[in-house]
Short mmCIF file of C-alpha atoms in Angstrom, two decimals:
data_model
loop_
_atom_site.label_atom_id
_atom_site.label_comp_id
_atom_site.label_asym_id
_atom_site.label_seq_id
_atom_site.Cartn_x
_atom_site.Cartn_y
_atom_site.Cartn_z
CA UNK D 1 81.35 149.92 133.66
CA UNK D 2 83.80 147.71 132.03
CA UNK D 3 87.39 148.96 132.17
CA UNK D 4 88.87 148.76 128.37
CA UNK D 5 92.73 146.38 128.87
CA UNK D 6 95.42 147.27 126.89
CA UNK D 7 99.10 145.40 126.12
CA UNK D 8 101.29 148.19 126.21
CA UNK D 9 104.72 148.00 124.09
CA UNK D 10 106.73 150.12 126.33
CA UNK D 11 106.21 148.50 130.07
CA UNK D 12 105.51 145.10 128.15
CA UNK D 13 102.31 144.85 130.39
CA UNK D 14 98.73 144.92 130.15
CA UNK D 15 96.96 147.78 131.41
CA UNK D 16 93.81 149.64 132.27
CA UNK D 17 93.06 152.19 129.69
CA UNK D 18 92.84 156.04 130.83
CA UNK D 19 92.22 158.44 128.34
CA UNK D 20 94.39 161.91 129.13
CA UNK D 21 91.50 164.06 128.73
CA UNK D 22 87.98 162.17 129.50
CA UNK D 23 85.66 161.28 126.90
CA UNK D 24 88.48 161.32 124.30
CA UNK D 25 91.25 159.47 122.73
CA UNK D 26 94.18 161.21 121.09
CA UNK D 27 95.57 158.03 118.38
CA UNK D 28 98.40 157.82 115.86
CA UNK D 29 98.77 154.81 113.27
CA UNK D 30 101.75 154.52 111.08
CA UNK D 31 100.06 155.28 107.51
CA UNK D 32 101.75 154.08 104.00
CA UNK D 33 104.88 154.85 102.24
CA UNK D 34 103.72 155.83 99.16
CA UNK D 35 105.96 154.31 96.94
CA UNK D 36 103.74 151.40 95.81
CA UNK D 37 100.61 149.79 96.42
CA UNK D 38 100.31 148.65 100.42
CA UNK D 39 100.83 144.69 100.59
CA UNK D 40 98.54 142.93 102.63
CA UNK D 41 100.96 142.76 105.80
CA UNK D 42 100.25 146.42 105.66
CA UNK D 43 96.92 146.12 105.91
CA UNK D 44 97.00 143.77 109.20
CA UNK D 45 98.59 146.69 110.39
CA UNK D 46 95.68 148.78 109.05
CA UNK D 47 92.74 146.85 110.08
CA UNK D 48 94.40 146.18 113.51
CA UNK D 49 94.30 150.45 113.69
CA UNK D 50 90.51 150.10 112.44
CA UNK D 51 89.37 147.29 115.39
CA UNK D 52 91.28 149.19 117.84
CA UNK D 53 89.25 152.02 117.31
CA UNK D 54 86.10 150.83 116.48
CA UNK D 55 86.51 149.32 120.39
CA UNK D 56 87.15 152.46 121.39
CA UNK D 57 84.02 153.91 119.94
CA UNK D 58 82.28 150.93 121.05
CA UNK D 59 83.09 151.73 124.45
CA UNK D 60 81.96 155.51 123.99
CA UNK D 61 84.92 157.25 123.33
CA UNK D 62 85.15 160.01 120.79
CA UNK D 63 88.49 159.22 118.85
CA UNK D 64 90.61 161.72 116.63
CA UNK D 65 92.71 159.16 114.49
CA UNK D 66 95.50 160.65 112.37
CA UNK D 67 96.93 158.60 110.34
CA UNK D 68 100.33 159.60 108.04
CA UNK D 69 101.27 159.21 104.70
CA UNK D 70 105.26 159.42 104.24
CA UNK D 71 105.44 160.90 100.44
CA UNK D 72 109.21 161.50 100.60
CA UNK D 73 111.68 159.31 101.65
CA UNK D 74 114.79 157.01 100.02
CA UNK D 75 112.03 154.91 98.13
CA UNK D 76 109.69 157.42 96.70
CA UNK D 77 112.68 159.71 95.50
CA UNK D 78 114.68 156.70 93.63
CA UNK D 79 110.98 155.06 92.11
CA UNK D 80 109.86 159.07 91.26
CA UNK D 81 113.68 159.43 89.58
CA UNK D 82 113.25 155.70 87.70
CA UNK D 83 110.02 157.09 86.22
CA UNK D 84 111.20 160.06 85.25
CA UNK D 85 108.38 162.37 86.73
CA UNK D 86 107.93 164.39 90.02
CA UNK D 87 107.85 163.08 93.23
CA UNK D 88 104.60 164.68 93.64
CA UNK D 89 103.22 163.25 90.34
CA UNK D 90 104.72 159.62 91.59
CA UNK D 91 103.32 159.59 95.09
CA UNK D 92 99.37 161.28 93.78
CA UNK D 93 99.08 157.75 92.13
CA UNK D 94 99.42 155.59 95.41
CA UNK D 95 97.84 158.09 97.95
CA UNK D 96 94.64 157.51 96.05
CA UNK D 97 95.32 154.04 95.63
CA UNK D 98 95.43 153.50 99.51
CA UNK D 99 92.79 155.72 100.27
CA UNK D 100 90.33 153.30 97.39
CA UNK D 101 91.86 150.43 99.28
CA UNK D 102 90.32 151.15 102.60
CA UNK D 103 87.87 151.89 101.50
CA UNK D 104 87.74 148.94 99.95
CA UNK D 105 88.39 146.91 103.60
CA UNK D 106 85.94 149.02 105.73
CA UNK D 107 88.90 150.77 107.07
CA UNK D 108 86.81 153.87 108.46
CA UNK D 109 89.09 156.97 107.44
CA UNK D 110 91.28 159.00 109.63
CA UNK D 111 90.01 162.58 110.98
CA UNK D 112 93.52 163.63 109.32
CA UNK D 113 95.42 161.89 106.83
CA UNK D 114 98.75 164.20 107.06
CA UNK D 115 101.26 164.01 104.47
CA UNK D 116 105.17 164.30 104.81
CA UNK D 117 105.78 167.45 102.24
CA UNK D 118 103.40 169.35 103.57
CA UNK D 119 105.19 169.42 106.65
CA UNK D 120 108.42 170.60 106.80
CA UNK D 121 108.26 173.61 108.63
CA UNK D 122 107.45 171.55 112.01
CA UNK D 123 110.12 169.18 111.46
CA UNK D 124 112.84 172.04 111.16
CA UNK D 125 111.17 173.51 113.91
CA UNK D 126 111.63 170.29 116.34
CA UNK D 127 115.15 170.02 114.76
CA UNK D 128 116.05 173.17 115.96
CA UNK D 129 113.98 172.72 119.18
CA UNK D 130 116.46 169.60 119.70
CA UNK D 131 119.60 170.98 118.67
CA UNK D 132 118.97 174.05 120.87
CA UNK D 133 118.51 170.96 124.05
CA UNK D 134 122.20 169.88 123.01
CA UNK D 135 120.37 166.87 121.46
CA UNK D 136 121.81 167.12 117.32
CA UNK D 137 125.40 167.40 115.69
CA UNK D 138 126.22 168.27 112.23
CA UNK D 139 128.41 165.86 109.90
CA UNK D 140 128.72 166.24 106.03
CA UNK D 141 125.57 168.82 105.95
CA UNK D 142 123.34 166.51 107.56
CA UNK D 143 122.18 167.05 111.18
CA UNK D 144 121.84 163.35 113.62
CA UNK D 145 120.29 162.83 116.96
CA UNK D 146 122.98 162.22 119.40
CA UNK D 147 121.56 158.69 121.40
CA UNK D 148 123.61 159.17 124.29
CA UNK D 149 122.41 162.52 125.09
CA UNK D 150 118.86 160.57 125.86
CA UNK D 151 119.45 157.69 128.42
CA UNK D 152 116.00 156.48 127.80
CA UNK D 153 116.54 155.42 124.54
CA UNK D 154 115.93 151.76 123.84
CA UNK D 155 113.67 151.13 126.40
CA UNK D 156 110.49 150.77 124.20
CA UNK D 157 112.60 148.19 121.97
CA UNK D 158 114.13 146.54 125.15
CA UNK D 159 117.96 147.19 123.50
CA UNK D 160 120.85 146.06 126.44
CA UNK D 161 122.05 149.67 127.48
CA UNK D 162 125.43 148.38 128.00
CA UNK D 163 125.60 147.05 124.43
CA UNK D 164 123.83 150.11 123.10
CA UNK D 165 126.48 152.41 124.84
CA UNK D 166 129.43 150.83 123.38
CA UNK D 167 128.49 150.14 120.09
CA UNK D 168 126.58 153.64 119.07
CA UNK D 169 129.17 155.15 118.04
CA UNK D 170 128.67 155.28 114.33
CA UNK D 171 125.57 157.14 112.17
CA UNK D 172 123.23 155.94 109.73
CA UNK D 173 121.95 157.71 106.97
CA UNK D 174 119.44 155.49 105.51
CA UNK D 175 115.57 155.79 106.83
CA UNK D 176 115.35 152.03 107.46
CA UNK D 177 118.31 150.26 109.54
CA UNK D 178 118.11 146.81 112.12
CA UNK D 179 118.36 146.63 115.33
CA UNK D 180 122.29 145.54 115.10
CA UNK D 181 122.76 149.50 113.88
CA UNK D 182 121.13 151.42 116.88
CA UNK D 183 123.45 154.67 116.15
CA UNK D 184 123.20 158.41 115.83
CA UNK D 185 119.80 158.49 113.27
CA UNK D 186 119.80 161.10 110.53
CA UNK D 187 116.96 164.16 111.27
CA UNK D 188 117.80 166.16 108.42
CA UNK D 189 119.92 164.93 105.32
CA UNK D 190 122.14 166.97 102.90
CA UNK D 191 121.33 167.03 99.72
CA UNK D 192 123.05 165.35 97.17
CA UNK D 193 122.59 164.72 93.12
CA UNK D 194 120.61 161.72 93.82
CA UNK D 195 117.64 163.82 95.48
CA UNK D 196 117.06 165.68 91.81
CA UNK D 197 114.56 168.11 92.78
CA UNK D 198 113.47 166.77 95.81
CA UNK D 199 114.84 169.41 98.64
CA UNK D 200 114.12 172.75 100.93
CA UNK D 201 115.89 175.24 102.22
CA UNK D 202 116.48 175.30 106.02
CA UNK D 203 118.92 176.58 108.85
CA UNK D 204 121.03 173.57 108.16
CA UNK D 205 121.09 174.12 104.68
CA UNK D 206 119.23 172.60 101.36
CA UNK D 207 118.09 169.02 102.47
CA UNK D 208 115.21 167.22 103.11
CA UNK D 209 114.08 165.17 106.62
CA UNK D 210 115.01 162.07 107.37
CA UNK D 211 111.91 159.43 108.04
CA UNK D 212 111.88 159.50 111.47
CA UNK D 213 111.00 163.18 112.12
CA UNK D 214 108.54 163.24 109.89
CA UNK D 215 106.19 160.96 112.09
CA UNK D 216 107.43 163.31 115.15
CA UNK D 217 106.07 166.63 113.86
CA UNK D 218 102.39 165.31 111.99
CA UNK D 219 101.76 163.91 115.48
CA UNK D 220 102.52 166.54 117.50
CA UNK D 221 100.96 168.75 115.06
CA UNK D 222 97.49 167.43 115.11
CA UNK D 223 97.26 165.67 118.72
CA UNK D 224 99.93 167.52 120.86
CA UNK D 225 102.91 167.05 122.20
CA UNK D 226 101.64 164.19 124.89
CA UNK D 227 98.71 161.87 123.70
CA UNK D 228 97.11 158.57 124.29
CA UNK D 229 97.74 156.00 121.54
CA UNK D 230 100.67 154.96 119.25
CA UNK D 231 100.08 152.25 117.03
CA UNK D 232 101.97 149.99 114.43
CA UNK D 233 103.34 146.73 112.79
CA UNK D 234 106.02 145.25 115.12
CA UNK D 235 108.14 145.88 112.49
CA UNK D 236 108.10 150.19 113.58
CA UNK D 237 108.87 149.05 116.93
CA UNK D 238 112.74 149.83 116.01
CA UNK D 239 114.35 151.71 114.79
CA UNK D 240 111.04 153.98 113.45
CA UNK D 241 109.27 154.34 117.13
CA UNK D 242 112.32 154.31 119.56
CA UNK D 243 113.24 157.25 117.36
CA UNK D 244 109.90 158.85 117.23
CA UNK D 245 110.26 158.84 121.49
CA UNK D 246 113.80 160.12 121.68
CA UNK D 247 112.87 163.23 119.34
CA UNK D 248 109.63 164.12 121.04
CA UNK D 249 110.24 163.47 124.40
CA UNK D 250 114.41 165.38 124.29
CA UNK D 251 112.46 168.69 122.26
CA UNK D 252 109.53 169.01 124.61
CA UNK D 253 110.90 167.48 127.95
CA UNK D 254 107.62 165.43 128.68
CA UNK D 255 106.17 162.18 127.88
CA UNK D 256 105.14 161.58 124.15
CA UNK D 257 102.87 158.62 124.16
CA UNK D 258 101.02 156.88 127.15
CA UNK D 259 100.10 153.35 125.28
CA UNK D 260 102.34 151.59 122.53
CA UNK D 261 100.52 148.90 120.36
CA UNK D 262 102.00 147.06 117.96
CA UNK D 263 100.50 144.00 115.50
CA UNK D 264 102.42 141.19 114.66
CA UNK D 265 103.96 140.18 111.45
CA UNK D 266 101.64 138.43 108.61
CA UNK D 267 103.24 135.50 106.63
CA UNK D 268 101.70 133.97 103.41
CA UNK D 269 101.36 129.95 103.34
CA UNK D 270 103.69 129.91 106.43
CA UNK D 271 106.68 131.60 105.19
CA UNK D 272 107.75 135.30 104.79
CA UNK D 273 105.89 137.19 102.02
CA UNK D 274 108.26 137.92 98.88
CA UNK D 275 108.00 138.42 95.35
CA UNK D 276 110.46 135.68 94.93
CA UNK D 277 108.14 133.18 96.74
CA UNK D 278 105.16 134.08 94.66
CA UNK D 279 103.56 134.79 97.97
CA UNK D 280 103.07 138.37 97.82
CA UNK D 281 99.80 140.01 97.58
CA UNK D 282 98.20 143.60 97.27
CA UNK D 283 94.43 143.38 98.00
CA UNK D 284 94.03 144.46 94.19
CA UNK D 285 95.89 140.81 93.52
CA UNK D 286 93.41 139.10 95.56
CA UNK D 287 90.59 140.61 94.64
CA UNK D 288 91.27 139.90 91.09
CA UNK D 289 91.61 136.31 92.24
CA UNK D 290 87.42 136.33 93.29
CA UNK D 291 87.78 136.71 96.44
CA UNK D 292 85.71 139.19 98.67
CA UNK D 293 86.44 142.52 100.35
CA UNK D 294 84.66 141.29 103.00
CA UNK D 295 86.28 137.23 103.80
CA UNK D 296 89.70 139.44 103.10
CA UNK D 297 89.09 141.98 106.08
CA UNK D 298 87.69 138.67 108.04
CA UNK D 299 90.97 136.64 107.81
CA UNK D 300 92.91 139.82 108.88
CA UNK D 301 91.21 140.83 111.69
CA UNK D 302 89.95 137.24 113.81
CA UNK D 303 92.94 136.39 114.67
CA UNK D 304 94.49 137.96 117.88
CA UNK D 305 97.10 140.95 116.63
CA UNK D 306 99.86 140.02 119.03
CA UNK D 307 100.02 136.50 117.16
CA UNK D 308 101.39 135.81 113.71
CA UNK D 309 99.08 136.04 110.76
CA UNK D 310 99.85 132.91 108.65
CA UNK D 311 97.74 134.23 106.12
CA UNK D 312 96.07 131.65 102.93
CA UNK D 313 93.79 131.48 100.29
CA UNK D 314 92.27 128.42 102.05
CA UNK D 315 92.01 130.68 105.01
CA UNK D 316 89.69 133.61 102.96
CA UNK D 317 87.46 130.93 102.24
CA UNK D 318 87.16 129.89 105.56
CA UNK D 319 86.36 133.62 106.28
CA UNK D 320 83.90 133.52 103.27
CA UNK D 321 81.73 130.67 105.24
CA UNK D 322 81.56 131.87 108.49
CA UNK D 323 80.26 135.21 106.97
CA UNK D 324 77.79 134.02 105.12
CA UNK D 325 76.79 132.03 107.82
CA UNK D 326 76.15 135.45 109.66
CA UNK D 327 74.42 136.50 106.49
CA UNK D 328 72.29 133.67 106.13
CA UNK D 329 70.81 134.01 109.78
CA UNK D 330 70.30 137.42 109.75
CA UNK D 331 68.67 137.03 106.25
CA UNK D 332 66.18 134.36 107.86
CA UNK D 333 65.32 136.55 111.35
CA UNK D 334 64.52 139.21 109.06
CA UNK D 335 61.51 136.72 107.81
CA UNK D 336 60.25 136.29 111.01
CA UNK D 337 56.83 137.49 111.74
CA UNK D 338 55.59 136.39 115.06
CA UNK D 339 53.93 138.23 118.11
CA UNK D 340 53.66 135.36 120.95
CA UNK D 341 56.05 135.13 123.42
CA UNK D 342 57.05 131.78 124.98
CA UNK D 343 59.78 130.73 127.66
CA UNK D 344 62.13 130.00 124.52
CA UNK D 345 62.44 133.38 123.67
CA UNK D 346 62.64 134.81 127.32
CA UNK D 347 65.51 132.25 127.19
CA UNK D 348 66.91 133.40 123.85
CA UNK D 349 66.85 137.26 125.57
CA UNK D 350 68.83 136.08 128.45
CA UNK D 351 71.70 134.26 126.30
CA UNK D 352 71.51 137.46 124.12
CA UNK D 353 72.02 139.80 127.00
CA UNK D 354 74.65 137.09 128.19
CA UNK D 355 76.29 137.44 124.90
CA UNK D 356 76.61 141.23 125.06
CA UNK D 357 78.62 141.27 128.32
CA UNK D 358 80.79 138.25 126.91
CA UNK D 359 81.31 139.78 123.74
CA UNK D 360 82.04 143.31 125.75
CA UNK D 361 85.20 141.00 128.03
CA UNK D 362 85.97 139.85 125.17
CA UNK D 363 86.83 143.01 122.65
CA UNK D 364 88.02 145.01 125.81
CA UNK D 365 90.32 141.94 127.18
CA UNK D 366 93.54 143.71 124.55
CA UNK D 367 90.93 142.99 121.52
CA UNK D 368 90.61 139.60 121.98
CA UNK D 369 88.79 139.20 118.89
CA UNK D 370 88.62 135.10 118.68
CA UNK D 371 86.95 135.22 121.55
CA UNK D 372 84.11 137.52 120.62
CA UNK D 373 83.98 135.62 117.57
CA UNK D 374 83.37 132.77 119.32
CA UNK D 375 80.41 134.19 121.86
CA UNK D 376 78.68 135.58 118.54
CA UNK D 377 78.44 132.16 116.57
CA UNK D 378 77.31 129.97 120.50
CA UNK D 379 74.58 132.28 120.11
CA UNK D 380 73.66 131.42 116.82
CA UNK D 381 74.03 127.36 116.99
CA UNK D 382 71.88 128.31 120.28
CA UNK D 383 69.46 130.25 118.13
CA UNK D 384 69.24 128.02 115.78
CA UNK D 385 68.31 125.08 117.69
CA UNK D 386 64.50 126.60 118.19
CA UNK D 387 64.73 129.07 115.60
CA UNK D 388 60.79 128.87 114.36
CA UNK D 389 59.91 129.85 117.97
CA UNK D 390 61.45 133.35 117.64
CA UNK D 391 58.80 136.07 117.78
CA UNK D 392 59.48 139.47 116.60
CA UNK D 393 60.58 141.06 120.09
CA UNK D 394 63.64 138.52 120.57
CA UNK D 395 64.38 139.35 116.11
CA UNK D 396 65.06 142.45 116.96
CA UNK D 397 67.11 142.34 120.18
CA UNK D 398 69.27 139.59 118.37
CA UNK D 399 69.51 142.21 114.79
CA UNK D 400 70.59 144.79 117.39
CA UNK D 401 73.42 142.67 119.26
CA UNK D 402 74.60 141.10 115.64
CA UNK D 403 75.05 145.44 114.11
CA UNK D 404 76.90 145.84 117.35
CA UNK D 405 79.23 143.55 116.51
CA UNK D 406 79.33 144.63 112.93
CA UNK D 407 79.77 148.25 113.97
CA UNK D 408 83.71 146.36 115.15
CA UNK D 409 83.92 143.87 112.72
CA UNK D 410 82.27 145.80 110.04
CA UNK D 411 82.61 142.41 107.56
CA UNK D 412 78.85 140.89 107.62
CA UNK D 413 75.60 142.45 105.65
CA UNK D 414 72.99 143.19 108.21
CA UNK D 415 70.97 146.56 106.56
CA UNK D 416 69.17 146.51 103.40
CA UNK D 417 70.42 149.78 102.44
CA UNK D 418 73.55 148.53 102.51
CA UNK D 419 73.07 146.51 99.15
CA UNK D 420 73.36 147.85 96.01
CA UNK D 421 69.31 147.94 94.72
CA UNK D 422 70.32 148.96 91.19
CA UNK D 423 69.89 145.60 89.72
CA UNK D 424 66.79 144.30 91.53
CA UNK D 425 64.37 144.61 88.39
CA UNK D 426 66.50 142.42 86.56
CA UNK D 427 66.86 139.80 89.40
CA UNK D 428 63.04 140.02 90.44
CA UNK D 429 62.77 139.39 86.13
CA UNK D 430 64.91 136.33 86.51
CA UNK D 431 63.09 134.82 89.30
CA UNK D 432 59.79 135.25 87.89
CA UNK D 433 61.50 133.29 84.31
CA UNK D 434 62.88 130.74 86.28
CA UNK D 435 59.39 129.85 88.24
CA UNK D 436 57.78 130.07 85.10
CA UNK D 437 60.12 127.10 83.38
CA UNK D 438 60.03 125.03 86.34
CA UNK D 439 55.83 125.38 86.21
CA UNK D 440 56.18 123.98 82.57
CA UNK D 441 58.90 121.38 83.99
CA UNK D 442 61.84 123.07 81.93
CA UNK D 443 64.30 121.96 84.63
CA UNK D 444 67.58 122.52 81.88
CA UNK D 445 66.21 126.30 81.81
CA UNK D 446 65.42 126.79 85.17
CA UNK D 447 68.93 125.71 86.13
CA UNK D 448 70.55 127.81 83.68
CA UNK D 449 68.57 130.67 85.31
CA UNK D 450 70.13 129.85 88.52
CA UNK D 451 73.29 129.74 87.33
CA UNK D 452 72.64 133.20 85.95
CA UNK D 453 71.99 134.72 88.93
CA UNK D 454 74.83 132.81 90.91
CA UNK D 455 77.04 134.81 88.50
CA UNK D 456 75.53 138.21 89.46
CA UNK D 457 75.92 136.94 93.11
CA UNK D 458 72.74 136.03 93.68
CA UNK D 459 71.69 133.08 95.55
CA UNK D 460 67.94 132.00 95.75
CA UNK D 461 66.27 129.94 98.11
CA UNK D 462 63.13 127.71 97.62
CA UNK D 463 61.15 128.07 100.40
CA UNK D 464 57.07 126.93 101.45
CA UNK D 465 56.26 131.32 100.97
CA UNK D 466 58.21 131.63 97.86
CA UNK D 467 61.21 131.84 96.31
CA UNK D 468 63.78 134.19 98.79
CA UNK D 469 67.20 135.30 97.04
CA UNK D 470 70.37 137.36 98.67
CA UNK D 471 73.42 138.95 97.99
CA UNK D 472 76.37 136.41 98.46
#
């Protein structure tokens, strides 16, 4: 069998795949801060999670995907103080946001969907776990990893160990630093005024966790101390990840993570997304613009995740066309009705079983996505080219390898049942009007008809057995 490839973050290599325990993949993806609505550069980083383990399944692999949400932190605690209401109350209003939002993209769910707060017990337990190893000092209240204590540190981020020894010195207190501050990183911070209400009791006294711990103690929680697959935006890379190692790995004294993946930034209309630039986007902003759930998912996922996203409106539309260009053939094999068979179609089965093992090198070549685009729509132009020769044996085995590829791409209609039948009286009423007043030559009707139904979504098709219509 094919061997699945992977680019792994940490030895900056591709490599084979091995699961630690067979059959089964142990994966955790960076999840939302829930202090607003998730932009969509966080939902690269999403749908990258999503086609990563939609291969996986693919490939026959049972995968437990946990996926965090981080419901306290700097940001949620000064938005929850600005609006003068709980953190709890604050963050309730964006979990369910993000979890209608995938659902939104196709984003299957996580097995767990772990949230900071609830917690806190395992992160004072690691903290203590690490301070015990001679890991942690105290300063002001607050307890920080000591870096020098683990000379590993900055490997994953591929920091200059010389520069990293002389200038950690200091200590950050903030969740979110650069790479110019790799220093002693805050585990658990005193409280102060500015926290309100938000804080626990511990052994170090009333606090709350710092950011980076948080990750640390869901993952180890609900896929053990050592698993399989970390993933993220490049972004986590440092400081979030290189922390994430140095806490596991100096509390349990054995290897966290096996494979490190990380998705490349997304920029709108070639520059850096920002309010300012009237470039950012939620999906809730682009949807409102008209655009689909389905061309959005499309532009963020064919694009290899190791490359920049330049992400446009121009670009959804593009996404839009070759979708329903997918749609459109599926929509006609589903018409055919033929029982001959012919050497066309004993060709057609060849380029189809051609196209499954080219579309298999393709997704397990480090996702290369483009690619297996690009195998899927050769076998179309291919199919198309004697498309009125294809019997019903050759339909099927082509339906079969196009849901296969949905089943990863998960952006194209191939299964009546997916479609929403609620308003098929009314569209079967509007057809039947609209052949009507083109029978008495009311063309100006009959267009306005159309037009109708365009409007609902609904495009019809003139054809020598009748009128056809779809979903667009």
């Amino acid at each position: 069998m094919k061997e699945i490839v992977l680019y792994n973050s940490l030895t900056r290599e591709k490599e084979v795949f091995k699961p630690i325990k067979e059959g089964e993949v142990g994966m955790y993806s960076c999840g939302p801060t829930v202090y607003n609505y998730a932009h969509i550069g966080n939902f690269r980083a999403y749908v990258f999670s999503d086609l990563l383990r939609r291969v996986l399944e693919d490939y026959g692999y049972n995968v437990k995907l946990v996926m965090n949400l981080t419901d306290v932190d700097d940001k949620t605690i000064k938005n929850s103080k600005e609006n003068h209401i709980s953190l709890n109350e604050y963050t309730k209003k964006y979990k369910e946001a993000f979890f209608e939002d995938i659902k939104t993209l196709g984003i299957k769910k996580a097995s767990v969907n772990p949230a900071a707060t609830d917690h806190i017990k395992e992160m004072i337990d690691i903290i203590e776990l690490l301070k015990k190893n001679g890991h942690t000092y105290e300063a002001d209240g607050s307890v920080y990893f000591k870096i020098s204590t683990f000379p590993q540190y900055g490997e994953l981020a591929n920091l200059d160990k010389q520069e990293l020894l002389e200038g950690a010195s200091g200590r950050v207190l903030n969740d979110e630093y650069d790479k110019e501050n790799a220093s002693d990183f805050v585990l658990w911070k005193a409280y102060t005024e500015e926290d309100g209400d938000v804080y626990w009791d511990s052994p170090f006294g009333k606090g709350r966790p710092g950011w980076h711990i948080e990750c640390s103690a869901m993952s180890c929680k609900y896929l053990g101390k050592h698993f399989d697959i970390h993933t993220g935006g490049v972004d986590n890379k440092f400081p979030h990840h290189e922390n994430e190692i140095a806490q596991n790995e100096a509390a349990f004294n054995e290897k966290f993570v096996n494979y490190w993946l990380h998705c490349e930034h997304l920029i709108v209309d070639g520059e850096k997304m920002s309010k300012s630039k009237g470039n950012f986007y939620t999906l809730r902003d682009l949807l409102d613009k008209g655009l689909s759930k389905e061309a959005i998912r499309y532009s963020l996922i064919n694009s290899h995740y190791r490359k920049q996203l330049n992400f446009t409106i121009e670009g959804i539309k593009q996404s839009q066309s070759a979708i329903d260009r997918v749609n459109d053939f599926v929509f006609r094999l589903k018409d055919i009705n033929k029982t001959d068979t012919n050497e066309i179609n004993d060709k057609l089965s060849k380029e189809i079983d051609e196209a499954n093992d080219k579309f298999s090198d393709s997704v397990y070549n480090d996702l290369n996505i483009s690619e297996a685009l690009g195998v899927l729509f050769t076998l179309i132009k291919n199919a198309n080219t004697s498309f009125d020769s294809i019997n019903n044996e050759t339909r099927d085995k082509m339906i079969k390898f196009i849901e296969r590829v949905n089943n990863i791409i998960n952006c194209f209609k191939i299964n009546d049942e997916e479609e929403n039948k609620d308003d098929e009286e009314e569209i079967n009423k509007l057809i039947e009007e609209r052949s009507l007043a083109k029978k008495e030559k009311n063309y100006q009707k009959a267009d306005e008809i159309r037009n109708k139904l365009l409007s609902m979504g609904i495009e019809i098709m003139d054809t020598p057995q009748g009128v056809k219509w779809k979903r667009k």
